[in-house]
Short mmCIF file of C-alpha atoms and ligand atoms in Angstrom, two decimals:
data_model
loop_
_atom_site.label_atom_id
_atom_site.label_comp_id
_atom_site.label_asym_id
_atom_site.label_seq_id
_atom_site.Cartn_x
_atom_site.Cartn_y
_atom_site.Cartn_z
CA MET I 6 0.00 0.00 0.00
CA LYS I 7 1.39 3.39 -1.02
CA ILE I 8 -0.01 6.27 0.96
CA ILE I 9 0.66 10.01 0.75
CA MET I 10 -0.12 12.34 3.64
CA LEU I 11 -1.19 15.84 2.58
CA GLY I 12 -1.89 18.77 4.87
CA ALA I 13 -0.56 22.06 6.17
CA PRO I 14 2.49 22.23 8.43
CA GLY I 15 1.32 21.04 11.84
CA ALA I 16 -1.86 19.40 10.55
CA GLY I 17 -0.78 16.13 12.14
CA LYS I 18 0.71 14.34 9.12
CA GLY I 19 3.61 12.96 11.14
CA THR I 20 1.42 11.94 14.09
CA GLN I 21 -0.93 9.99 11.82
CA ALA I 22 1.78 8.61 9.52
CA LYS I 23 3.57 6.99 12.47
CA MET I 24 0.35 5.25 13.56
CA ILE I 25 -0.43 4.14 10.00
CA ALA I 26 3.09 2.77 9.58
CA GLU I 27 2.74 0.72 12.73
CA LYS I 28 -0.73 -0.64 12.01
CA TYR I 29 -0.02 -1.61 8.40
CA SER I 30 3.64 -2.60 8.92
CA ILE I 31 5.03 -0.26 6.28
CA PRO I 32 7.84 2.29 6.68
CA HIS I 33 7.11 5.91 7.58
CA VAL I 34 9.11 8.08 5.19
CA SER I 35 9.34 11.75 6.15
CA THR I 36 11.56 14.04 4.08
CA GLY I 37 11.53 16.53 6.97
CA ASP I 38 12.83 13.84 9.35
CA ILE I 39 15.53 12.84 6.85
CA PHE I 40 16.67 16.47 6.57
CA ARG I 41 16.64 16.94 10.35
CA ALA I 42 18.69 13.78 10.87
CA ASN I 43 21.24 15.17 8.38
CA ILE I 44 21.31 18.53 10.15
CA LYS I 45 21.93 16.79 13.44
CA ASN I 46 24.79 14.77 11.94
CA GLY I 47 26.31 17.85 10.29
CA THR I 48 26.29 16.44 6.74
CA ASP I 49 26.56 18.62 3.62
CA LEU I 50 22.99 17.76 2.78
CA GLY I 51 21.96 18.88 6.26
CA LYS I 52 23.77 22.20 5.89
CA GLU I 53 22.10 22.90 2.59
CA ALA I 54 18.64 21.87 3.79
CA LYS I 55 18.92 23.92 6.98
CA SER I 56 19.43 27.16 5.08
CA TYR I 57 15.96 26.74 3.54
CA MET I 58 14.17 25.12 6.47
CA ASP I 59 15.09 27.84 8.96
CA LYS I 60 13.34 30.38 6.75
CA GLY I 61 10.30 28.18 6.25
CA GLU I 62 11.12 27.80 2.55
CA LEU I 63 11.10 24.54 0.64
CA VAL I 64 14.31 22.66 -0.05
CA PRO I 65 14.82 22.67 -3.86
CA ASP I 66 12.92 19.94 -5.75
CA GLU I 67 15.98 18.42 -7.35
CA LEU I 68 17.67 17.68 -4.04
CA THR I 69 14.48 16.56 -2.31
CA VAL I 70 13.47 14.21 -5.11
CA ARG I 71 16.89 12.56 -5.13
CA ILE I 72 16.71 11.89 -1.38
CA LEU I 73 13.19 10.52 -1.59
CA LEU I 74 13.74 8.22 -4.57
CA ASP I 75 16.82 6.87 -2.86
CA ARG I 76 14.86 6.09 0.27
CA VAL I 77 11.89 4.38 -1.40
CA ALA I 78 14.25 2.24 -3.50
CA GLN I 79 15.38 0.49 -0.31
CA GLU I 80 14.30 -3.07 0.39
CA ASP I 81 11.91 -2.25 3.25
CA CYS I 82 9.79 -0.10 0.92
CA LYS I 83 9.01 -2.82 -1.59
CA ASN I 84 5.56 -3.57 -0.14
CA GLY I 85 4.63 0.07 0.21
CA TYR I 86 5.17 3.06 2.49
CA VAL I 87 3.53 6.11 3.94
CA LEU I 88 5.03 9.36 2.64
CA ASP I 89 4.86 12.28 5.07
CA GLY I 90 5.81 15.69 3.68
CA PHE I 91 6.46 14.48 0.14
CA PRO I 92 5.41 15.43 -2.49
CA ARG I 93 5.12 19.11 -1.64
CA THR I 94 5.10 20.62 -5.12
CA ILE I 95 3.53 19.61 -8.44
CA PRO I 96 6.97 18.84 -9.98
CA GLN I 97 7.74 16.50 -7.05
CA ALA I 98 4.40 14.74 -7.56
CA GLU I 99 5.10 14.35 -11.26
CA VAL I 100 8.50 12.77 -10.68
CA LEU I 101 7.03 10.35 -8.16
CA GLN I 102 4.24 9.51 -10.58
CA SER I 103 6.56 8.75 -13.46
CA GLU I 104 8.77 6.64 -11.22
CA LEU I 105 5.76 4.61 -10.04
CA ASN I 106 4.47 4.26 -13.59
CA LYS I 107 7.83 2.83 -14.62
CA GLN I 108 7.42 0.19 -11.91
CA GLY I 109 3.83 -0.48 -12.96
CA THR I 110 2.41 0.69 -9.63
CA ASP I 111 0.57 3.73 -8.31
CA VAL I 112 -0.36 5.75 -5.26
CA ASP I 113 -3.28 4.04 -3.48
CA PHE I 114 -4.42 6.86 -1.19
CA ALA I 115 -3.63 10.54 -0.73
CA ILE I 116 -4.98 11.46 2.71
CA ASN I 117 -5.53 15.17 3.23
CA VAL I 118 -5.54 16.06 6.93
CA ASP I 119 -7.57 19.24 6.96
CA VAL I 120 -6.86 21.86 9.65
CA PRO I 121 -7.54 25.61 9.28
CA ASP I 122 -4.62 28.04 9.63
CA GLU I 123 -5.94 29.49 12.92
CA ASN I 124 -5.51 26.14 14.71
CA ILE I 125 -2.05 25.55 13.29
CA ILE I 126 -0.10 28.36 14.93
CA LYS I 127 -1.33 27.34 18.37
CA ARG I 128 -0.38 23.72 17.83
CA MET I 129 3.12 24.42 16.63
CA SER I 130 4.20 26.50 19.59
CA GLY I 131 3.28 23.56 21.87
CA ARG I 132 5.05 20.92 19.85
CA ARG I 133 8.20 19.32 21.23
CA ALA I 134 10.26 16.94 19.13
CA CYS I 135 12.95 14.36 19.81
CA VAL I 136 15.81 14.77 17.34
CA THR I 137 17.21 11.37 18.26
CA CYS I 138 14.23 9.12 17.50
CA GLY I 139 11.72 11.45 15.80
CA ALA I 140 8.96 11.11 18.43
CA THR I 141 6.64 14.11 18.67
CA TYR I 142 4.87 15.51 21.73
CA HIS I 143 2.62 18.43 22.57
CA ILE I 144 2.89 20.20 25.90
CA GLU I 145 -0.91 20.09 26.32
CA HIS I 146 -2.24 17.32 24.08
CA VAL I 147 0.56 14.73 24.25
CA PRO I 148 2.90 15.60 27.14
CA PRO I 149 5.96 13.40 27.79
CA LYS I 150 6.05 11.62 31.17
CA THR I 151 8.97 13.81 32.28
CA GLU I 152 9.01 17.38 31.04
CA GLY I 153 11.59 17.91 28.29
CA ILE I 154 12.61 14.23 28.03
CA CYS I 155 11.61 11.73 25.34
CA ASP I 156 9.57 8.78 26.73
CA LYS I 157 10.91 6.45 24.05
CA CYS I 158 14.66 7.08 24.15
CA GLY I 159 15.41 9.44 27.03
CA SER I 160 16.87 12.21 24.84
CA GLU I 161 16.17 15.89 25.28
CA LEU I 162 13.09 17.35 23.56
CA ILE I 163 13.39 20.56 21.55
CA LEU I 164 11.19 23.23 20.02
CA ARG I 165 12.04 22.96 16.33
CA ASP I 166 13.88 26.02 14.93
CA ASP I 167 11.18 26.39 12.30
CA ASP I 168 8.31 26.33 14.82
CA LYS I 169 8.75 29.99 15.78
CA GLU I 170 5.60 31.95 15.02
CA GLU I 171 7.05 34.07 12.17
CA THR I 172 8.51 31.03 10.45
CA VAL I 173 5.26 29.09 10.87
CA LYS I 174 3.42 31.93 9.11
CA ASN I 175 5.82 31.70 6.19
CA ARG I 176 5.50 27.91 6.07
CA LEU I 177 1.74 28.31 5.88
CA SER I 178 1.99 30.74 2.99
CA VAL I 179 4.44 28.46 1.16
CA TYR I 180 1.98 25.63 1.80
CA HIS I 181 -0.93 27.52 0.23
CA ASP I 182 1.12 28.54 -2.82
CA GLN I 183 3.02 25.37 -3.60
CA THR I 184 1.54 22.37 -1.80
CA GLN I 185 -2.22 22.93 -1.70
CA PRO I 186 -2.47 22.46 -5.52
CA LEU I 187 -1.65 18.79 -4.87
CA ILE I 188 -5.16 18.35 -3.49
CA ASP I 189 -6.54 18.89 -7.00
CA PHE I 190 -3.75 16.80 -8.52
CA TYR I 191 -4.66 13.71 -6.45
CA SER I 192 -8.37 14.40 -6.61
CA ALA I 193 -8.12 14.24 -10.41
CA LYS I 194 -6.41 10.86 -10.05
CA GLY I 195 -9.30 9.63 -7.91
CA VAL I 196 -7.20 8.77 -4.83
CA LEU I 197 -7.83 11.81 -2.63
CA LYS I 198 -9.51 11.30 0.77
CA ASN I 199 -10.23 14.19 3.12
CA VAL I 200 -10.25 13.80 6.89
CA ASP I 201 -11.04 16.40 9.53
CA GLY I 202 -7.76 17.03 11.36
CA THR I 203 -9.20 19.29 14.08
CA VAL I 204 -10.64 16.47 16.18
CA ASP I 205 -8.83 14.31 18.73
CA MET I 206 -5.89 12.46 17.15
CA MET I 207 -7.41 9.01 17.81
CA ASP I 208 -10.59 10.12 16.03
CA VAL I 209 -8.49 11.33 13.09
CA PHE I 210 -6.78 7.93 13.07
CA ASN I 211 -10.13 6.07 13.14
CA ALA I 212 -11.32 8.10 10.16
CA ILE I 213 -8.13 7.16 8.31
CA THR I 214 -8.30 3.45 9.09
CA ASN I 215 -11.93 3.41 7.92
CA ILE I 216 -10.65 4.66 4.58
CA LEU I 217 -7.61 2.37 4.34
CA GLY I 218 -9.60 -0.68 5.46
P1 AP5 X 326 8.24 18.80 7.68
O1 AP5 X 326 9.06 18.19 8.72
O2 AP5 X 326 7.52 17.93 6.72
O3 AP5 X 326 7.24 19.83 8.36
P2 AP5 X 326 5.76 20.33 7.99
O4 AP5 X 326 5.09 19.86 6.77
O5 AP5 X 326 5.87 21.77 8.12
O6 AP5 X 326 4.89 19.59 8.96
P3 AP5 X 326 5.18 19.37 10.45
O7 AP5 X 326 6.09 18.22 10.66
O8 AP5 X 326 5.53 20.66 11.09
O9 AP5 X 326 3.70 19.00 10.95
P4 AP5 X 326 2.91 17.63 10.89
O10 AP5 X 326 1.78 17.78 9.92
O11 AP5 X 326 3.81 16.46 10.72
O12 AP5 X 326 2.27 17.67 12.34
P5 AP5 X 326 2.61 16.83 13.67
O13 AP5 X 326 2.09 15.46 13.54
O14 AP5 X 326 4.02 17.02 14.08
O15 AP5 X 326 9.14 19.82 6.82
C1 AP5 X 326 9.97 20.76 7.45
C2 AP5 X 326 10.75 21.53 6.41
O16 AP5 X 326 11.58 20.62 5.64
C3 AP5 X 326 9.90 22.25 5.34
O17 AP5 X 326 9.48 23.51 5.78
C4 AP5 X 326 10.89 22.29 4.17
O18 AP5 X 326 11.83 23.33 4.34
C5 AP5 X 326 11.62 20.97 4.27
N1 AP5 X 326 10.97 19.91 3.48
C6 AP5 X 326 10.44 18.76 3.94
N2 AP5 X 326 9.92 18.03 2.94
C7 AP5 X 326 10.12 18.73 1.79
C8 AP5 X 326 9.79 18.54 0.42
N3 AP5 X 326 9.12 17.42 0.02
N4 AP5 X 326 10.15 19.48 -0.47
C9 AP5 X 326 10.81 20.60 -0.08
N5 AP5 X 326 11.15 20.86 1.19
C10 AP5 X 326 10.80 19.94 2.13
O19 AP5 X 326 1.63 17.61 14.67
C11 AP5 X 326 1.91 18.96 15.04
C12 AP5 X 326 1.63 19.16 16.54
O20 AP5 X 326 0.23 19.03 16.80
C13 AP5 X 326 2.31 18.11 17.45
O21 AP5 X 326 2.72 18.71 18.63
C14 AP5 X 326 1.21 17.06 17.70
O22 AP5 X 326 1.41 16.40 18.92
C15 AP5 X 326 -0.04 17.93 17.70
N6 AP5 X 326 -1.21 17.25 17.14
C16 AP5 X 326 -1.24 16.38 16.08
N7 AP5 X 326 -2.51 15.97 15.85
C17 AP5 X 326 -3.30 16.60 16.75
C18 AP5 X 326 -4.71 16.61 17.00
N8 AP5 X 326 -5.58 15.87 16.27
N9 AP5 X 326 -5.17 17.41 18.01
C19 AP5 X 326 -4.30 18.16 18.76
N10 AP5 X 326 -2.96 18.20 18.56
C20 AP5 X 326 -2.46 17.43 17.58
MG1 MG X 327 5.91 16.25 10.46
ZN1 ZN X 328 13.39 10.01 21.38
#
């Protein structure tokens, strides 16, 4: 099963993608997580990506596509995957499409997690992330057992550099310009499913599993 998560920054794509990955035993592939892991390890890729991410801009398509195609070519992806944060532009979607066509397969579902801009800014300021294992928390909705410490691996939790209010506003505007058109792209392909992302995260997940079966 090949699933794409669509939605604004902070809509809950990562939260849902992790649960989907676990339930359906497929890898969770997040381009944002790949970039952050590279930043943490000080790689050249990380340095380049960081210069865009810190401003809330998109990393250039060419670089992003290369990273993604590399990742989904790995053995664990052969029975499918859930893509979180990719594609984010029409050119990215077109490259993915032509790659899948070459392999004689296709995207099965594009799940759009719908959350209005007003809710987003509030959510982001409360998010805390573990850079070691990728787990995500929220100081009100999903607090860790010990403040500032990851339940899963014991590392320190951080407020992402790009979760500052000004940067979030820019990410939202980039989203509306460049990523929202993908809703029509996947709707035209007949694979788009909308879910209400403003409700409790378990209710969002139930809506998604009803769709995926
Ligand atoms: P990326 O890491 O993909 O960030 P994003 O799309 O901005 O999305 P987020 O990860 O911020 O939000 P999310 O939807 O995953 O929400 P989450 O589940 O964490 O990308 C970061 C940057 O990398 C980009 O800006 C760009 O520069 C670059 N990049 C990445 N991919 C790229 C690409 N393909 N092309 C070019 N550049 C790329 O939830 C948010 C918070 O809300 C959490 O605290 C969570 O606990 C809480 N929450 C979740 N669900 C609920 C709920 N139902 N109710 C209440 N709270 C909830
Ligand atoms: Mg995410
Ligand atoms: Zn952790």
